[in-house]
PDB file of N, CA and C in Angstrom:
ATOM      1  N   UNK A   1      44.161 130.613 129.848  1.00  0.00           N
ATOM      2  CA  UNK A   1      44.824 131.319 129.053  1.00  0.00           C
ATOM      3  C   UNK A   1      44.073 132.648 128.625  1.00  0.00           C
ATOM      4  N   UNK A   2      44.644 133.485 127.996  1.00  0.00           N
ATOM      5  CA  UNK A   2      44.262 134.761 128.082  1.00  0.00           C
ATOM      6  C   UNK A   2      43.392 134.643 126.174  1.00  0.00           C
ATOM      7  N   UNK A   3      42.428 135.375 126.079  1.00  0.00           N
ATOM      8  CA  UNK A   3      42.433 135.571 124.439  1.00  0.00           C
ATOM      9  C   UNK A   3      43.833 136.153 123.503  1.00  0.00           C
ATOM     10  N   UNK A   4      44.269 136.471 123.854  1.00  0.00           N
ATOM     11  CA  UNK A   4      45.448 137.061 123.046  1.00  0.00           C
ATOM     12  C   UNK A   4      46.563 136.215 123.286  1.00  0.00           C
ATOM     13  N   UNK A   5      46.784 134.863 124.003  1.00  0.00           N
ATOM     14  CA  UNK A   5      47.822 134.041 124.212  1.00  0.00           C
ATOM     15  C   UNK A   5      46.925 133.238 122.839  1.00  0.00           C
ATOM     16  N   UNK A   6      45.850 132.608 123.385  1.00  0.00           N
ATOM     17  CA  UNK A   6      45.305 131.849 122.632  1.00  0.00           C
ATOM     18  C   UNK A   6      45.445 132.511 121.115  1.00  0.00           C
ATOM     19  N   UNK A   7      45.091 133.886 120.553  1.00  0.00           N
ATOM     20  CA  UNK A   7      45.378 133.982 119.172  1.00  0.00           C
ATOM     21  C   UNK A   7      46.684 133.569 119.095  1.00  0.00           C
ATOM     22  N   UNK A   8      47.771 133.885 119.910  1.00  0.00           N
ATOM     23  CA  UNK A   8      49.127 133.754 119.575  1.00  0.00           C
ATOM     24  C   UNK A   8      49.284 132.313 119.002  1.00  0.00           C
ATOM     25  N   UNK A   9      49.040 131.319 120.064  1.00  0.00           N
ATOM     26  CA  UNK A   9      48.824 130.187 119.370  1.00  0.00           C
ATOM     27  C   UNK A   9      48.329 129.632 118.200  1.00  0.00           C
ATOM     28  N   UNK A  10      46.897 130.287 117.938  1.00  0.00           N
ATOM     29  CA  UNK A  10      46.436 130.044 116.531  1.00  0.00           C
ATOM     30  C   UNK A  10      47.514 130.645 115.454  1.00  0.00           C
ATOM     31  N   UNK A  11      48.135 131.725 115.912  1.00  0.00           N
ATOM     32  CA  UNK A  11      48.946 132.246 114.646  1.00  0.00           C
ATOM     33  C   UNK A  11      49.996 131.275 114.195  1.00  0.00           C
ATOM     34  N   UNK A  12      51.061 130.806 115.534  1.00  0.00           N
ATOM     35  CA  UNK A  12      51.868 129.790 115.578  1.00  0.00           C
ATOM     36  C   UNK A  12      51.365 128.510 114.482  1.00  0.00           C
ATOM     37  N   UNK A  13      50.189 128.150 114.873  1.00  0.00           N
ATOM     38  CA  UNK A  13      49.663 126.660 114.282  1.00  0.00           C
ATOM     39  C   UNK A  13      49.414 127.057 112.551  1.00  0.00           C
ATOM     40  N   UNK A  14      48.919 128.648 112.466  1.00  0.00           N
ATOM     41  CA  UNK A  14      48.639 128.520 111.139  1.00  0.00           C
ATOM     42  C   UNK A  14      50.222 128.840 110.648  1.00  0.00           C
ATOM     43  N   UNK A  15      50.978 128.942 110.863  1.00  0.00           N
ATOM     44  CA  UNK A  15      52.438 129.131 110.073  1.00  0.00           C
ATOM     45  C   UNK A  15      52.815 127.974 110.218  1.00  0.00           C
ATOM     46  N   UNK A  16      53.011 126.926 111.046  1.00  0.00           N
ATOM     47  CA  UNK A  16      53.346 125.453 110.851  1.00  0.00           C
ATOM     48  C   UNK A  16      52.499 125.062 109.914  1.00  0.00           C
ATOM     49  N   UNK A  17      50.730 125.416 109.391  1.00  0.00           N
ATOM     50  CA  UNK A  17      50.478 124.523 108.463  1.00  0.00           C
ATOM     51  C   UNK A  17      50.556 124.904 106.979  1.00  0.00           C
ATOM     52  N   UNK A  18      51.170 126.531 107.012  1.00  0.00           N
ATOM     53  CA  UNK A  18      51.866 127.046 105.525  1.00  0.00           C
ATOM     54  C   UNK A  18      52.845 126.127 105.517  1.00  0.00           C
ATOM     55  N   UNK A  19      53.766 126.353 106.525  1.00  0.00           N
ATOM     56  CA  UNK A  19      55.219 125.694 106.193  1.00  0.00           C
ATOM     57  C   UNK A  19      55.151 124.129 105.821  1.00  0.00           C
ATOM     58  N   UNK A  20      54.266 123.536 106.560  1.00  0.00           N
ATOM     59  CA  UNK A  20      53.990 122.046 106.225  1.00  0.00           C
ATOM     60  C   UNK A  20      53.281 121.901 104.342  1.00  0.00           C
ATOM     61  N   UNK A  21      52.329 123.050 104.264  1.00  0.00           N
ATOM     62  CA  UNK A  21      52.145 122.730 102.615  1.00  0.00           C
ATOM     63  C   UNK A  21      52.974 123.324 102.011  1.00  0.00           C
ATOM     64  N   UNK A  22      53.743 123.879 102.433  1.00  0.00           N
ATOM     65  CA  UNK A  22      54.981 124.564 101.159  1.00  0.00           C
ATOM     66  C   UNK A  22      55.913 123.035 101.424  1.00  0.00           C
ATOM     67  N   UNK A  23      55.794 122.269 102.361  1.00  0.00           N
ATOM     68  CA  UNK A  23      57.026 121.188 102.304  1.00  0.00           C
ATOM     69  C   UNK A  23      56.331 120.586 101.194  1.00  0.00           C
ATOM     70  N   UNK A  24      55.049 120.342 101.128  1.00  0.00           N
ATOM     71  CA  UNK A  24      54.553 119.357 100.463  1.00  0.00           C
ATOM     72  C   UNK A  24      54.478 119.800  99.093  1.00  0.00           C
ATOM     73  N   UNK A  25      54.441 120.684  98.778  1.00  0.00           N
ATOM     74  CA  UNK A  25      54.079 121.455  97.589  1.00  0.00           C
ATOM     75  C   UNK A  25      55.563 121.248  96.578  1.00  0.00           C
ATOM     76  N   UNK A  26      56.764 121.434  97.441  1.00  0.00           N
ATOM     77  CA  UNK A  26      58.162 121.075  97.383  1.00  0.00           C
ATOM     78  C   UNK A  26      58.277 119.774  96.637  1.00  0.00           C
ATOM     79  N   UNK A  27      57.969 118.875  97.531  1.00  0.00           N
ATOM     80  CA  UNK A  27      58.177 117.232  97.542  1.00  0.00           C
ATOM     81  C   UNK A  27      56.772 116.979  95.890  1.00  0.00           C
ATOM     82  N   UNK A  28      56.120 117.407  95.898  1.00  0.00           N
ATOM     83  CA  UNK A  28      54.724 117.075  94.748  1.00  0.00           C
ATOM     84  C   UNK A  28      55.553 117.609  93.572  1.00  0.00           C
ATOM     85  N   UNK A  29      56.414 118.717  93.574  1.00  0.00           N
ATOM     86  CA  UNK A  29      56.881 119.685  92.166  1.00  0.00           C
ATOM     87  C   UNK A  29      58.463 118.544  92.075  1.00  0.00           C
ATOM     88  N   UNK A  30      58.784 117.373  93.118  1.00  0.00           N
ATOM     89  CA  UNK A  30      60.021 116.823  92.681  1.00  0.00           C
ATOM     90  C   UNK A  30      59.119 115.801  92.295  1.00  0.00           C
ATOM     91  N   UNK A  31      58.155 115.171  92.602  1.00  0.00           N
ATOM     92  CA  UNK A  31      57.445 113.914  92.392  1.00  0.00           C
ATOM     93  C   UNK A  31      57.108 114.194  90.259  1.00  0.00           C
ATOM     94  N   UNK A  32      56.810 115.668  90.315  1.00  0.00           N
ATOM     95  CA  UNK A  32      56.086 116.427  88.767  1.00  0.00           C
ATOM     96  C   UNK A  32      57.250 116.107  87.909  1.00  0.00           C
ATOM     97  N   UNK A  33      58.451 115.812  88.592  1.00  0.00           N
ATOM     98  CA  UNK A  33      59.859 116.092  87.722  1.00  0.00           C
ATOM     99  C   UNK A  33      60.322 114.563  87.078  1.00  0.00           C
ATOM    100  N   UNK A  34      59.802 113.704  88.304  1.00  0.00           N
ATOM    101  CA  UNK A  34      60.570 112.586  87.859  1.00  0.00           C
ATOM    102  C   UNK A  34      59.469 112.134  86.983  1.00  0.00           C
ATOM    103  N   UNK A  35      58.340 112.156  87.401  1.00  0.00           N
ATOM    104  CA  UNK A  35      57.152 111.558  86.181  1.00  0.00           C
ATOM    105  C   UNK A  35      57.485 111.943  84.893  1.00  0.00           C
ATOM    106  N   UNK A  36      58.211 113.518  84.698  1.00  0.00           N
ATOM    107  CA  UNK A  36      58.483 113.922  83.516  1.00  0.00           C
ATOM    108  C   UNK A  36      59.109 113.559  83.033  1.00  0.00           C
ATOM    109  N   UNK A  37      60.522 112.986  83.932  1.00  0.00           N
ATOM    110  CA  UNK A  37      61.932 112.142  83.261  1.00  0.00           C
ATOM    111  C   UNK A  37      61.381 110.836  82.678  1.00  0.00           C
ATOM    112  N   UNK A  38      60.558 110.272  83.605  1.00  0.00           N
ATOM    113  CA  UNK A  38      59.529 108.780  83.384  1.00  0.00           C
ATOM    114  C   UNK A  38      58.874 108.838  81.906  1.00  0.00           C
ATOM    115  N   UNK A  39      58.176 109.864  81.845  1.00  0.00           N
ATOM    116  CA  UNK A  39      57.330 110.116  81.036  1.00  0.00           C
ATOM    117  C   UNK A  39      55.768 109.603  81.348  1.00  0.00           C
ATOM    118  N   UNK A  40      55.505 109.620  82.485  1.00  0.00           N
ATOM    119  CA  UNK A  40      54.787 108.804  83.264  1.00  0.00           C
ATOM    120  C   UNK A  40      53.341 110.149  83.234  1.00  0.00           C
ATOM    121  N   UNK A  41      52.399 109.845  83.130  1.00  0.00           N
ATOM    122  CA  UNK A  41      51.152 110.776  83.015  1.00  0.00           C
ATOM    123  C   UNK A  41      51.196 111.430  84.484  1.00  0.00           C
ATOM    124  N   UNK A  42      50.425 112.950  84.560  1.00  0.00           N
ATOM    125  CA  UNK A  42      50.531 113.767  85.305  1.00  0.00           C
ATOM    126  C   UNK A  42      49.524 113.442  86.638  1.00  0.00           C
ATOM    127  N   UNK A  43      48.483 112.797  86.172  1.00  0.00           N
ATOM    128  CA  UNK A  43      47.137 111.888  87.166  1.00  0.00           C
ATOM    129  C   UNK A  43      47.511 110.253  87.327  1.00  0.00           C
ATOM    130  N   UNK A  44      47.229 110.401  88.582  1.00  0.00           N
ATOM    131  CA  UNK A  44      47.689 108.745  89.346  1.00  0.00           C
ATOM    132  C   UNK A  44      46.252 108.991  90.003  1.00  0.00           C
ATOM    133  N   UNK A  45      45.451 108.116  89.331  1.00  0.00           N
ATOM    134  CA  UNK A  45      44.155 108.225  90.109  1.00  0.00           C
ATOM    135  C   UNK A  45      44.488 107.027  91.799  1.00  0.00           C
ATOM    136  N   UNK A  46      45.179 105.632  91.340  1.00  0.00           N
ATOM    137  CA  UNK A  46      45.095 104.931  92.040  1.00  0.00           C
ATOM    138  C   UNK A  46      45.839 105.941  93.552  1.00  0.00           C
ATOM    139  N   UNK A  47      47.133 106.658  93.277  1.00  0.00           N
ATOM    140  CA  UNK A  47      47.667 107.278  94.290  1.00  0.00           C
ATOM    141  C   UNK A  47      46.962 108.282  94.878  1.00  0.00           C
ATOM    142  N   UNK A  48      45.861 108.782  94.055  1.00  0.00           N
ATOM    143  CA  UNK A  48      45.307 110.394  94.931  1.00  0.00           C
ATOM    144  C   UNK A  48      44.296 109.670  95.529  1.00  0.00           C
ATOM    145  N   UNK A  49      43.863 108.502  95.065  1.00  0.00           N
ATOM    146  CA  UNK A  49      42.958 107.492  96.441  1.00  0.00           C
ATOM    147  C   UNK A  49      43.520 106.992  97.272  1.00  0.00           C
ATOM    148  N   UNK A  50      44.721 106.917  97.282  1.00  0.00           N
ATOM    149  CA  UNK A  50      46.034 106.458  98.749  1.00  0.00           C
ATOM    150  C   UNK A  50      45.789 107.517  99.422  1.00  0.00           C
ATOM    151  N   UNK A  51      45.774 108.909  98.636  1.00  0.00           N
ATOM    152  CA  UNK A  51      46.391 110.170  99.669  1.00  0.00           C
ATOM    153  C   UNK A  51      44.898 110.180 100.496  1.00  0.00           C
ATOM    154  N   UNK A  52      43.674 110.067  99.644  1.00  0.00           N
ATOM    155  CA  UNK A  52      42.644 110.483 100.624  1.00  0.00           C
ATOM    156  C   UNK A  52      42.105 109.593 101.319  1.00  0.00           C
ATOM    157  N   UNK A  53      42.476 108.507 100.916  1.00  0.00           N
ATOM    158  CA  UNK A  53      41.908 107.607 101.951  1.00  0.00           C
ATOM    159  C   UNK A  53      42.951 107.564 103.451  1.00  0.00           C
ATOM    160  N   UNK A  54      43.896 107.741 103.398  1.00  0.00           N
ATOM    161  CA  UNK A  54      45.200 108.711 104.560  1.00  0.00           C
ATOM    162  C   UNK A  54      44.272 109.804 105.123  1.00  0.00           C
ATOM    163  N   UNK A  55      43.942 110.809 104.099  1.00  0.00           N
ATOM    164  CA  UNK A  55      43.537 111.687 104.969  1.00  0.00           C
ATOM    165  C   UNK A  55      42.790 111.680 105.679  1.00  0.00           C
ATOM    166  N   UNK A  56      41.620 110.598 105.292  1.00  0.00           N
ATOM    167  CA  UNK A  56      40.265 110.203 106.238  1.00  0.00           C
ATOM    168  C   UNK A  56      40.564 109.675 107.477  1.00  0.00           C
ATOM    169  N   UNK A  57      41.458 108.507 107.295  1.00  0.00           N
ATOM    170  CA  UNK A  57      41.926 108.135 108.502  1.00  0.00           C
ATOM    171  C   UNK A  57      42.894 108.718 109.356  1.00  0.00           C
ATOM    172  N   UNK A  58      43.505 109.440 109.007  1.00  0.00           N
ATOM    173  CA  UNK A  58      44.282 110.733 109.742  1.00  0.00           C
ATOM    174  C   UNK A  58      42.971 111.758 110.524  1.00  0.00           C
ATOM    175  N   UNK A  59      42.118 112.227 109.577  1.00  0.00           N
ATOM    176  CA  UNK A  59      40.444 113.156 110.249  1.00  0.00           C
ATOM    177  C   UNK A  59      40.161 111.730 111.545  1.00  0.00           C
ATOM    178  N   UNK A  60      39.906 110.848 111.026  1.00  0.00           N
ATOM    179  CA  UNK A  60      39.682 110.275 112.210  1.00  0.00           C
ATOM    180  C   UNK A  60      40.057 109.843 113.415  1.00  0.00           C
ATOM    181  N   UNK A  61      41.319 109.952 113.231  1.00  0.00           N
ATOM    182  CA  UNK A  61      42.638 109.560 114.424  1.00  0.00           C
ATOM    183  C   UNK A  61      42.398 110.697 115.150  1.00  0.00           C
ATOM    184  N   UNK A  62      42.442 111.981 114.941  1.00  0.00           N
ATOM    185  CA  UNK A  62      42.258 112.981 115.544  1.00  0.00           C
ATOM    186  C   UNK A  62      41.059 113.810 115.447  1.00  0.00           C
ATOM    187  N   UNK A  63      40.208 113.214 115.264  1.00  0.00           N
ATOM    188  CA  UNK A  63      38.450 113.418 115.251  1.00  0.00           C
ATOM    189  C   UNK A  63      38.565 114.729 114.825  1.00  0.00           C
ATOM    190  N   UNK A  64      38.843 115.040 113.969  1.00  0.00           N
ATOM    191  CA  UNK A  64      38.480 116.272 112.828  1.00  0.00           C
ATOM    192  C   UNK A  64      37.641 115.400 111.660  1.00  0.00           C
ATOM    193  N   UNK A  65      36.745 116.941 111.390  1.00  0.00           N
ATOM    194  CA  UNK A  65      36.164 116.256 110.022  1.00  0.00           C
ATOM    195  C   UNK A  65      36.398 115.589 109.605  1.00  0.00           C
ATOM    196  N   UNK A  66      36.013 114.157 108.556  1.00  0.00           N
ATOM    197  CA  UNK A  66      36.574 113.754 107.649  1.00  0.00           C
ATOM    198  C   UNK A  66      36.738 114.592 106.201  1.00  0.00           C
ATOM    199  N   UNK A  67      35.528 114.981 106.133  1.00  0.00           N
ATOM    200  CA  UNK A  67      34.972 115.567 104.908  1.00  0.00           C
ATOM    201  C   UNK A  67      36.223 116.803 104.778  1.00  0.00           C
ATOM    202  N   UNK A  68      35.998 117.585 105.977  1.00  0.00           N
ATOM    203  CA  UNK A  68      36.385 118.852 105.971  1.00  0.00           C
ATOM    204  C   UNK A  68      37.855 118.385 105.152  1.00  0.00           C
ATOM    205  N   UNK A  69      39.084 117.688 105.780  1.00  0.00           N
ATOM    206  CA  UNK A  69      40.335 117.301 105.926  1.00  0.00           C
ATOM    207  C   UNK A  69      40.067 116.906 104.278  1.00  0.00           C
ATOM    208  N   UNK A  70      39.369 115.790 103.847  1.00  0.00           N
ATOM    209  CA  UNK A  70      39.291 115.442 102.372  1.00  0.00           C
ATOM    210  C   UNK A  70      38.961 116.471 101.464  1.00  0.00           C
ATOM    211  N   UNK A  71      38.452 117.333 101.712  1.00  0.00           N
ATOM    212  CA  UNK A  71      37.921 118.634 100.407  1.00  0.00           C
ATOM    213  C   UNK A  71      39.727 119.282 100.226  1.00  0.00           C
ATOM    214  N   UNK A  72      40.002 119.536 101.894  1.00  0.00           N
ATOM    215  CA  UNK A  72      41.306 120.116 102.034  1.00  0.00           C
ATOM    216  C   UNK A  72      42.533 119.499 100.633  1.00  0.00           C
ATOM    217  N   UNK A  73      42.444 117.868 101.055  1.00  0.00           N
ATOM    218  CA  UNK A  73      43.749 117.265 100.487  1.00  0.00           C
ATOM    219  C   UNK A  73      43.131 117.312  98.699  1.00  0.00           C
ATOM    220  N   UNK A  74      41.650 117.704  98.623  1.00  0.00           N
ATOM    221  CA  UNK A  74      41.149 117.464  97.043  1.00  0.00           C
ATOM    222  C   UNK A  74      41.971 118.570  96.451  1.00  0.00           C
ATOM    223  N   UNK A  75      41.948 119.702  96.711  1.00  0.00           N
ATOM    224  CA  UNK A  75      42.330 120.966  96.475  1.00  0.00           C
ATOM    225  C   UNK A  75      44.017 120.620  96.623  1.00  0.00           C
ATOM    226  N   UNK A  76      44.672 120.366  97.515  1.00  0.00           N
ATOM    227  CA  UNK A  76      46.136 120.582  97.290  1.00  0.00           C
ATOM    228  C   UNK A  76      46.147 119.900  95.913  1.00  0.00           C
ATOM    229  N   UNK A  77      45.711 118.334  96.095  1.00  0.00           N
ATOM    230  CA  UNK A  77      45.932 117.643  94.933  1.00  0.00           C
ATOM    231  C   UNK A  77      45.503 118.465  93.401  1.00  0.00           C
ATOM    232  N   UNK A  78      44.509 118.975  93.431  1.00  0.00           N
ATOM    233  CA  UNK A  78      44.310 119.483  92.293  1.00  0.00           C
ATOM    234  C   UNK A  78      45.532 120.445  92.271  1.00  0.00           C
ATOM    235  N   UNK A  79      45.488 121.394  93.316  1.00  0.00           N
ATOM    236  CA  UNK A  79      46.331 122.661  92.549  1.00  0.00           C
ATOM    237  C   UNK A  79      48.042 122.037  92.194  1.00  0.00           C
ATOM    238  N   UNK A  80      48.682 120.693  92.380  1.00  0.00           N
ATOM    239  CA  UNK A  80      49.949 120.234  92.286  1.00  0.00           C
ATOM    240  C   UNK A  80      49.391 120.022  90.367  1.00  0.00           C
ATOM    241  N   UNK A  81      48.644 119.266  90.490  1.00  0.00           N
ATOM    242  CA  UNK A  81      47.973 118.701  89.503  1.00  0.00           C
ATOM    243  C   UNK A  81      48.417 119.873  87.777  1.00  0.00           C
ATOM    244  N   UNK A  82      47.585 120.881  88.429  1.00  0.00           N
ATOM    245  CA  UNK A  82      47.719 122.167  87.628  1.00  0.00           C
ATOM    246  C   UNK A  82      48.817 122.729  87.401  1.00  0.00           C
ATOM    247  N   UNK A  83      49.558 122.492  88.274  1.00  0.00           N
ATOM    248  CA  UNK A  83      51.092 122.799  88.179  1.00  0.00           C
ATOM    249  C   UNK A  83      51.766 122.032  87.579  1.00  0.00           C
ATOM    250  N   UNK A  84      51.804 120.688  87.496  1.00  0.00           N
ATOM    251  CA  UNK A  84      52.271 119.650  86.971  1.00  0.00           C
ATOM    252  C   UNK A  84      52.037 119.833  85.462  1.00  0.00           C
ATOM    253  N   UNK A  85      50.887 120.426  85.115  1.00  0.00           N
ATOM    254  CA  UNK A  85      50.594 120.451  83.966  1.00  0.00           C
ATOM    255  C   UNK A  85      51.102 121.573  83.052  1.00  0.00           C
ATOM    256  N   UNK A  86      51.330 122.970  84.168  1.00  0.00           N
ATOM    257  CA  UNK A  86      51.950 123.868  83.561  1.00  0.00           C
ATOM    258  C   UNK A  86      53.145 123.675  83.194  1.00  0.00           C
ATOM    259  N   UNK A  87      53.764 122.967  83.981  1.00  0.00           N
ATOM    260  CA  UNK A  87      55.282 123.148  83.800  1.00  0.00           C
ATOM    261  C   UNK A  87      56.053 122.166  82.600  1.00  0.00           C
ATOM    262  N   UNK A  88      54.888 121.112  82.271  1.00  0.00           N
ATOM    263  CA  UNK A  88      55.259 120.138  80.825  1.00  0.00           C
ATOM    264  C   UNK A  88      55.006 120.692  79.636  1.00  0.00           C
TER     265      UNK A  88
END
């Protein structure tokens, strides 16, 4: 493959990543509404730990640095919590 073709492939993957983040954010927003309706707290440490554990397992499965993947998921979780707090 040429450099341009490889860069095109990266662009497509980047778009897919952003699309997946958007989908995850939409679901997280829906969860926030359900939590609000049920009077549940924004933070669920047990669930956050489960997400982090899954992130680490998925990283290992795909031979990606676990610390990097967990850092990305920590950021996603924190951003979702901020949005949940602001919407209440």
